[in-house]
Each structure stands twice: as structure tokens, then as C-alpha cells.
Amino acid sequence: MISGRALRYFDTVARCRSLRQAAAQLHIAPTAISRQIDLLEHQLGAPLIERGPNGISLTAAGELLAAQAQRTIRDLERVQEHIAVLKGLRTGRVSLQVAEGVVAGLLAPALAKMGQRYSHLSFDIDIASSNQMVEALRRGDADIGLSFFMPRHDDIVPYASAELNHHAVVAPGHPLATASELSLHTLAKHRLILPHESYGVRQALERAAHRANVVLVPTFKTASLETQKALAINGAGVLVLPPMAVARECQLGDLVSVPISSSELEAARVDLCVYRHRQRSFATEACLSLLANALQTI
């Protein structure tokens, strides 16, 4: 039987791709990790890692075990959280995958409030596209997904949703900065800064452009919201985002947001989602409740 210690050691090695770095994270000697990996290879009857000049790589068997190890360790953590709740403790860890555009205006304030209420909870936060979130929720790599236009699936449950109108976002000196409302035809005449096609906001924009018989060709295409904002602040082009995503920059006067005609472009749906077939811990339930309340106030 594979021990929990060996599985955790191997999981750390698989993520670090280095025995020395894994040992430093685990605060043990590299030889202790090597012994556990040797034991795993003996039990499974297959090599799991290959050592090379550039570090460690996983064999095909190692890749399979690494994927299972992550799921098993996360499941054990959830059991520990449930036991802690039974003992009256308020501890746990929540893994979130979110769209970058919801961090400043929604996620950060909500989690700060949650930290004041439940000081022993911890959070893992990754930025991802909506399609990536669906897979992470299914694998158990994420407890919660928070994104624009999450794809609808039978096993992905929208816990709460809200709608935000799109705006064109530009530097104060941009020709569009003084407009009261913009059409997609007007946007098409300017240099655009848009996310990749895998992002829900981009997909909604493409659908609206098709209906309006407009072709929107981005001059700049990047998944990084910070890169998008930096380009817009420097006058490089026009963003299409809900105002919440650039609220701080607009307050500072670095950017200006102008509404896009609501008859042309549907509102951005923000979805807070979970995986239907996974029991939720106290920490996840508490986080969901707070984020759902925050969604109602944006």
C-alpha cells in the first residue's frame, strides 16, 4: 500500500522537478525523498522519475501518479477540513480559479473581509480562462471558479451570477474618451486590445460583432489584464471590459470608460461556479456565501 508520506513527497517533487527544492519545501533531507521514491518505484514496478542535467523529469508512469497524487492529497485535505468542522474548528483551504478582471473589484475585498472573520482559512488563487476553470473544477484542482461567461455544463453548477455592462476603456487623451456611448462600428475603426479567443468576454464580443456585421481585429492580443491596461494607459488602443476591472485606474484618472451600446453588446455575466459532484467543505461554503453576497453589490 502506498503511504500518504510517500505520495506527498512525490507530489512535491513532481511540482518542483527538483529533489533539492522539494526537500527545502518539505524541510527534510533529499535522501529521505529519494528513499520514498525508490519505495514507490518498487511498489509500482515502474520507474517514476528520470534524473538529468537540467533536473528531474517524470516518466509516463510518473505523470500518471502525479495526476492521481494531486487529487488524492486534495481529497485528504477536504476530509481533514470536515473533521475540523466536527471538532468546532474553523480551518481549511480554498482553491480558487478566477478571471483576472474580477480580482481588484470583487475578489480581493471579499477575501479580505473573509480573512477578518475566519483568520485560520487560507486560499490558493490562480488566474485562468473559463474553459480552464471547468477542467480544474472537474479534476478537483479548484473548489471555486469565478469568471465571465462560464460555459454551461451539467456538472458545473452556477452558485450565483451577476451582470455587468461592457465599456470601452481608453486613455484620457484618446479620441473616444469624450464620447457618451459607442457602437461596435465605431470601435472597429480603432486599434483594439483584446484577450485571447478562449476568454468569455472575447467570445461575447465576437458574437455581438457577427450580429452587427462588424469585423473586430485586435492590434494587441494578450491574456494578461495588466498588459492590456498598461497598453491602454499609454494610448496604444481600446479595451473592452466591465468598469469593475479598471475601477482603480479610472479613479486615478489614468483611464476613462465609455459605455458600449447595450443593444449591440450583451452584459457580461459573472458566474460563481462549483463542481456538482463534490462535497463542499466549511471553508468552501463560507467563501461561496461571501462571494455570492459580493456579487449582488457590484
Short mmCIF file of C-alpha atoms in Angstrom, two decimals:
data_model
loop_
_atom_site.label_atom_id
_atom_site.label_comp_id
_atom_site.label_asym_id
_atom_site.label_seq_id
_atom_site.Cartn_x
_atom_site.Cartn_y
_atom_site.Cartn_z
CA MET A 1 0.00 0.00 0.00
CA ILE A 2 1.28 3.45 -0.91
CA SER A 3 1.82 5.62 2.16
CA GLY A 4 0.49 9.14 2.43
CA ARG A 5 4.01 10.40 3.18
CA ALA A 6 5.46 8.86 0.02
CA LEU A 7 2.61 10.30 -2.05
CA ARG A 8 3.12 13.80 -0.61
CA TYR A 9 6.85 13.64 -1.16
CA PHE A 10 6.38 12.53 -4.76
CA ASP A 11 3.76 15.24 -5.37
CA THR A 12 6.22 17.89 -4.17
CA VAL A 13 8.98 16.52 -6.40
CA ALA A 14 6.60 16.42 -9.38
CA ARG A 15 5.73 20.09 -8.87
CA CYS A 16 9.29 21.30 -8.19
CA ARG A 17 11.03 18.99 -10.69
CA SER A 18 13.97 19.09 -8.29
CA LEU A 19 14.85 16.89 -5.31
CA ARG A 20 16.72 19.74 -3.63
CA GLN A 21 13.86 22.23 -4.00
CA ALA A 22 11.33 19.62 -2.87
CA ALA A 23 13.47 18.84 0.18
CA ALA A 24 13.67 22.54 1.04
CA GLN A 25 9.89 22.88 0.83
CA LEU A 26 9.35 19.80 2.99
CA HIS A 27 12.19 20.69 5.41
CA ILE A 28 13.78 17.26 5.09
CA ALA A 29 16.96 15.83 3.57
CA PRO A 30 16.98 14.99 -0.17
CA THR A 31 18.00 11.44 0.72
CA ALA A 32 14.72 10.98 2.62
CA ILE A 33 12.78 11.88 -0.53
CA SER A 34 14.93 9.57 -2.66
CA ARG A 35 14.17 6.67 -0.33
CA GLN A 36 10.42 7.26 -0.58
CA ILE A 37 10.54 7.50 -4.38
CA ASP A 38 12.62 4.29 -4.54
CA LEU A 39 9.95 2.63 -2.40
CA LEU A 40 7.18 3.87 -4.70
CA GLU A 41 9.00 2.61 -7.79
CA HIS A 42 9.46 -0.79 -6.12
CA GLN A 43 5.77 -0.98 -5.12
CA LEU A 44 4.52 0.07 -8.57
CA GLY A 45 7.12 -1.87 -10.53
CA ALA A 46 7.97 1.06 -12.81
CA PRO A 47 10.39 4.00 -12.83
CA LEU A 48 8.71 7.30 -11.93
CA ILE A 49 11.43 9.90 -12.46
CA GLU A 50 14.45 10.41 -14.66
CA ARG A 51 17.41 12.47 -13.45
CA GLY A 52 19.17 14.67 -15.99
CA PRO A 53 21.49 17.68 -16.17
CA ASN A 54 18.52 20.05 -16.19
CA GLY A 55 16.79 18.48 -13.21
CA ILE A 56 14.13 15.83 -12.88
CA SER A 57 11.56 14.76 -15.45
CA LEU A 58 8.67 12.38 -14.94
CA THR A 59 8.27 9.15 -16.84
CA ALA A 60 4.89 8.22 -18.31
CA ALA A 61 4.15 6.26 -15.12
CA GLY A 62 5.31 9.24 -13.08
CA GLU A 63 2.93 11.58 -14.90
CA LEU A 64 0.02 9.24 -14.13
CA LEU A 65 0.95 9.04 -10.46
CA ALA A 66 1.47 12.81 -10.21
CA ALA A 67 -2.04 13.50 -11.50
CA GLN A 68 -3.54 10.97 -9.07
CA ALA A 69 -1.40 12.23 -6.19
CA GLN A 70 -2.75 15.76 -6.53
CA ARG A 71 -6.35 14.52 -6.43
CA THR A 72 -5.72 12.15 -3.52
CA ILE A 73 -3.93 14.74 -1.41
CA ARG A 74 -6.64 17.31 -2.06
CA ASP A 75 -9.34 14.79 -1.11
CA LEU A 76 -7.49 14.02 2.14
CA GLU A 77 -7.28 17.73 2.91
CA ARG A 78 -11.04 18.02 2.42
CA VAL A 79 -11.62 15.14 4.84
CA GLN A 80 -9.37 16.85 7.38
CA GLU A 81 -11.36 20.06 6.95
CA HIS A 82 -14.65 18.22 7.54
CA ILE A 83 -13.23 16.61 10.68
CA ALA A 84 -12.06 20.02 11.89
CA VAL A 85 -15.60 21.33 11.46
CA LEU A 86 -16.95 18.42 13.51
CA LYS A 87 -14.50 19.43 16.26
CA GLY A 88 -15.76 23.01 16.15
CA LEU A 89 -12.69 24.43 14.40
CA ARG A 90 -12.92 26.91 11.56
CA THR A 91 -9.92 25.96 9.46
CA GLY A 92 -9.36 24.93 5.87
CA ARG A 93 -8.02 25.90 2.48
CA VAL A 94 -9.95 27.02 -0.58
CA SER A 95 -8.58 26.75 -4.12
CA LEU A 96 -9.98 29.36 -6.49
CA GLN A 97 -9.52 29.86 -10.21
CA VAL A 98 -10.68 33.29 -11.30
CA ALA A 99 -10.70 35.72 -14.19
CA GLU A 100 -8.14 38.46 -13.68
CA GLY A 101 -10.82 41.09 -14.25
CA VAL A 102 -12.68 40.20 -11.03
CA VAL A 103 -9.70 40.34 -8.68
CA ALA A 104 -9.43 44.04 -7.77
CA GLY A 105 -13.10 44.96 -7.72
CA LEU A 106 -14.65 41.80 -6.30
CA LEU A 107 -12.37 39.01 -5.12
CA ALA A 108 -9.76 40.92 -3.10
CA PRO A 109 -12.27 42.93 -0.99
CA ALA A 110 -14.38 39.82 -0.33
CA LEU A 111 -11.42 37.66 0.73
CA ALA A 112 -10.04 40.44 2.92
CA LYS A 113 -13.38 40.55 4.74
CA MET A 114 -13.39 36.77 5.00
CA GLY A 115 -9.89 36.79 6.48
CA GLN A 116 -11.09 39.09 9.25
CA ARG A 117 -13.98 36.75 10.03
CA TYR A 118 -12.13 33.42 9.69
CA SER A 119 -8.48 34.04 10.41
CA HIS A 120 -7.45 30.36 10.08
CA LEU A 121 -8.63 29.91 6.50
CA SER A 122 -6.13 30.02 3.63
CA PHE A 123 -6.57 30.45 -0.11
CA ASP A 124 -4.86 29.33 -3.31
CA ILE A 125 -5.72 31.71 -6.18
CA ASP A 126 -4.89 31.09 -9.83
CA ILE A 127 -5.78 33.19 -12.88
CA ALA A 128 -7.36 31.14 -15.65
CA SER A 129 -9.75 31.26 -18.59
CA SER A 130 -13.31 29.99 -18.13
CA ASN A 131 -12.58 26.78 -20.07
CA GLN A 132 -9.54 26.09 -17.89
CA MET A 133 -11.68 26.58 -14.79
CA VAL A 134 -14.19 23.97 -15.92
CA GLU A 135 -11.44 21.34 -16.21
CA ALA A 136 -9.86 22.39 -12.90
CA LEU A 137 -13.22 22.08 -11.12
CA ARG A 138 -13.71 18.62 -12.58
CA ARG A 139 -10.22 17.45 -11.62
CA GLY A 140 -10.54 18.80 -8.10
CA ASP A 141 -7.71 21.30 -8.61
CA ALA A 142 -10.17 24.12 -7.87
CA ASP A 143 -13.02 24.33 -5.36
CA ILE A 144 -14.49 27.51 -6.86
CA GLY A 145 -14.47 29.15 -10.28
CA LEU A 146 -15.26 32.84 -10.74
CA SER A 147 -15.27 34.15 -14.28
CA PHE A 148 -17.12 35.94 -17.04
CA PHE A 149 -19.39 33.73 -19.15
CA MET A 150 -18.56 30.34 -17.62
CA PRO A 151 -19.54 27.61 -20.13
CA ARG A 152 -22.73 25.75 -19.20
CA HIS A 153 -22.27 22.07 -18.33
CA ASP A 154 -24.45 19.64 -16.37
CA ASP A 155 -21.70 19.03 -13.81
CA ILE A 156 -20.67 22.68 -13.34
CA VAL A 157 -23.19 24.44 -11.09
CA PRO A 158 -23.58 28.24 -11.10
CA TYR A 159 -23.84 29.07 -7.38
CA ALA A 160 -24.51 32.77 -8.07
CA SER A 161 -24.36 35.14 -11.04
CA ALA A 162 -24.46 38.85 -11.79
CA GLU A 163 -24.41 41.01 -14.91
CA LEU A 164 -22.12 43.91 -15.78
CA ASN A 165 -22.27 46.17 -18.81
CA HIS A 166 -19.27 46.41 -21.10
CA HIS A 167 -17.45 49.69 -21.59
CA ALA A 168 -14.77 50.82 -23.98
CA VAL A 169 -11.73 51.78 -21.89
CA VAL A 170 -9.21 54.29 -23.18
CA ALA A 171 -6.60 56.79 -22.06
CA PRO A 172 -7.96 60.30 -21.24
CA GLY A 173 -6.37 61.73 -24.39
CA HIS A 174 -7.85 59.12 -26.74
CA PRO A 175 -10.32 60.39 -29.40
CA LEU A 176 -13.09 58.22 -27.90
CA ALA A 177 -12.61 59.44 -24.32
CA THR A 178 -15.26 62.18 -24.53
CA ALA A 179 -17.99 60.06 -26.17
CA SER A 180 -21.19 59.36 -24.24
CA GLU A 181 -21.79 55.96 -25.87
CA LEU A 182 -20.05 53.91 -28.53
CA SER A 183 -21.14 51.43 -31.22
CA LEU A 184 -19.24 48.39 -32.41
CA HIS A 185 -18.86 50.04 -35.82
CA THR A 186 -17.01 52.91 -34.13
CA LEU A 187 -14.79 50.54 -32.16
CA ALA A 188 -13.84 48.68 -35.34
CA LYS A 189 -12.17 51.85 -36.65
CA HIS A 190 -9.69 51.96 -33.76
CA ARG A 191 -6.77 49.88 -32.52
CA LEU A 192 -8.13 47.23 -30.17
CA ILE A 193 -6.56 45.47 -27.19
CA LEU A 194 -8.37 42.18 -26.62
CA PRO A 195 -7.88 38.90 -24.71
CA HIS A 196 -7.42 35.55 -26.43
CA GLU A 197 -10.37 33.75 -28.04
CA SER A 198 -10.64 31.30 -25.11
CA TYR A 199 -11.90 34.08 -22.83
CA GLY A 200 -15.64 34.53 -22.33
CA VAL A 201 -15.57 38.31 -22.77
CA ARG A 202 -13.81 37.95 -26.13
CA GLN A 203 -16.32 35.32 -27.24
CA ALA A 204 -19.26 37.57 -26.30
CA LEU A 205 -17.67 40.42 -28.22
CA GLU A 206 -17.20 38.25 -31.31
CA ARG A 207 -20.84 37.12 -31.18
CA ALA A 208 -22.03 40.73 -30.97
CA ALA A 209 -19.75 41.79 -33.82
CA HIS A 210 -21.09 38.99 -36.01
CA ARG A 211 -24.69 40.09 -35.35
CA ALA A 212 -23.78 43.69 -36.15
CA ASN A 213 -21.88 42.63 -39.30
CA VAL A 214 -18.69 44.14 -37.90
CA VAL A 215 -15.19 42.69 -38.01
CA LEU A 216 -13.10 43.39 -34.92
CA VAL A 217 -9.41 42.76 -35.49
CA PRO A 218 -7.23 43.23 -32.40
CA THR A 219 -3.95 45.07 -32.80
CA PHE A 220 -2.86 43.63 -29.46
CA LYS A 221 -3.96 40.22 -28.17
CA THR A 222 -2.96 39.21 -24.65
CA ALA A 223 -4.42 37.21 -21.78
CA SER A 224 -2.78 39.48 -19.21
CA LEU A 225 -5.12 42.16 -17.88
CA GLU A 226 -2.18 44.15 -16.52
CA THR A 227 -0.63 44.18 -20.00
CA GLN A 228 -3.94 45.26 -21.52
CA LYS A 229 -4.28 48.12 -19.04
CA ALA A 230 -0.67 49.24 -19.47
CA LEU A 231 -1.16 49.43 -23.24
CA ALA A 232 -4.38 51.42 -22.88
CA ILE A 233 -2.86 53.83 -20.34
CA ASN A 234 -0.11 54.56 -22.85
CA GLY A 235 -2.67 55.30 -25.57
CA ALA A 236 -1.99 52.16 -27.60
CA GLY A 237 -5.62 51.25 -28.13
CA VAL A 238 -9.08 50.47 -26.76
CA LEU A 239 -10.01 47.83 -24.18
CA VAL A 240 -13.46 46.26 -23.86
CA LEU A 241 -14.13 45.46 -20.21
CA PRO A 242 -16.67 45.87 -17.42
CA PRO A 243 -15.81 49.06 -15.47
CA MET A 244 -15.16 47.00 -12.33
CA ALA A 245 -11.99 45.63 -13.92
CA VAL A 246 -10.48 49.12 -14.27
CA ALA A 247 -12.19 50.97 -11.41
CA ARG A 248 -8.92 51.93 -9.70
CA GLU A 249 -7.30 53.25 -12.89
CA CYS A 250 -10.40 55.28 -13.71
CA GLN A 251 -10.48 56.75 -10.20
CA LEU A 252 -6.84 57.78 -10.57
CA GLY A 253 -7.56 59.38 -13.95
CA ASP A 254 -5.29 57.02 -15.87
CA LEU A 255 -8.18 55.57 -17.89
CA VAL A 256 -11.70 56.55 -18.96
CA SER A 257 -14.58 54.10 -19.51
CA VAL A 258 -17.30 54.81 -22.07
CA PRO A 259 -20.47 52.66 -22.32
CA ILE A 260 -20.94 50.48 -25.38
CA SER A 261 -24.48 50.37 -26.75
CA SER A 262 -26.35 47.73 -24.74
CA SER A 263 -28.48 46.95 -27.80
CA GLU A 264 -25.36 45.67 -29.57
CA LEU A 265 -23.35 44.01 -26.81
CA GLU A 266 -24.84 41.78 -24.14
CA ALA A 267 -23.97 42.37 -20.50
CA ALA A 268 -21.02 40.44 -19.10
CA ARG A 269 -22.30 37.58 -16.98
CA VAL A 270 -20.11 36.92 -13.95
CA ASP A 271 -20.54 33.33 -12.71
CA LEU A 272 -19.54 31.84 -9.38
CA CYS A 273 -19.36 28.09 -10.01
CA VAL A 274 -18.64 24.78 -8.30
CA TYR A 275 -18.47 21.12 -9.37
CA ARG A 276 -21.79 19.38 -8.79
CA HIS A 277 -20.44 16.02 -7.62
CA ARG A 278 -18.01 17.16 -4.92
CA GLN A 279 -18.91 17.62 -1.27
CA ARG A 280 -18.03 21.12 -0.14
CA SER A 281 -16.03 21.88 2.99
CA PHE A 282 -16.89 24.53 5.54
CA ALA A 283 -14.18 26.78 4.11
CA THR A 284 -15.58 26.46 0.57
CA GLU A 285 -19.16 27.08 1.73
CA ALA A 286 -18.12 30.15 3.70
CA CYS A 287 -16.17 31.52 0.74
CA LEU A 288 -19.05 30.87 -1.65
CA SER A 289 -21.51 32.66 0.62
CA LEU A 290 -19.32 35.74 0.93
CA LEU A 291 -18.57 35.91 -2.80
CA ALA A 292 -22.26 35.45 -3.66
CA ASN A 293 -23.13 38.39 -1.40
CA ALA A 294 -20.39 40.47 -3.01
CA LEU A 295 -21.75 39.67 -6.46
CA GLN A 296 -25.10 41.18 -5.52
CA THR A 297 -23.50 44.53 -4.70
CA ILE A 298 -21.40 45.10 -7.83
#
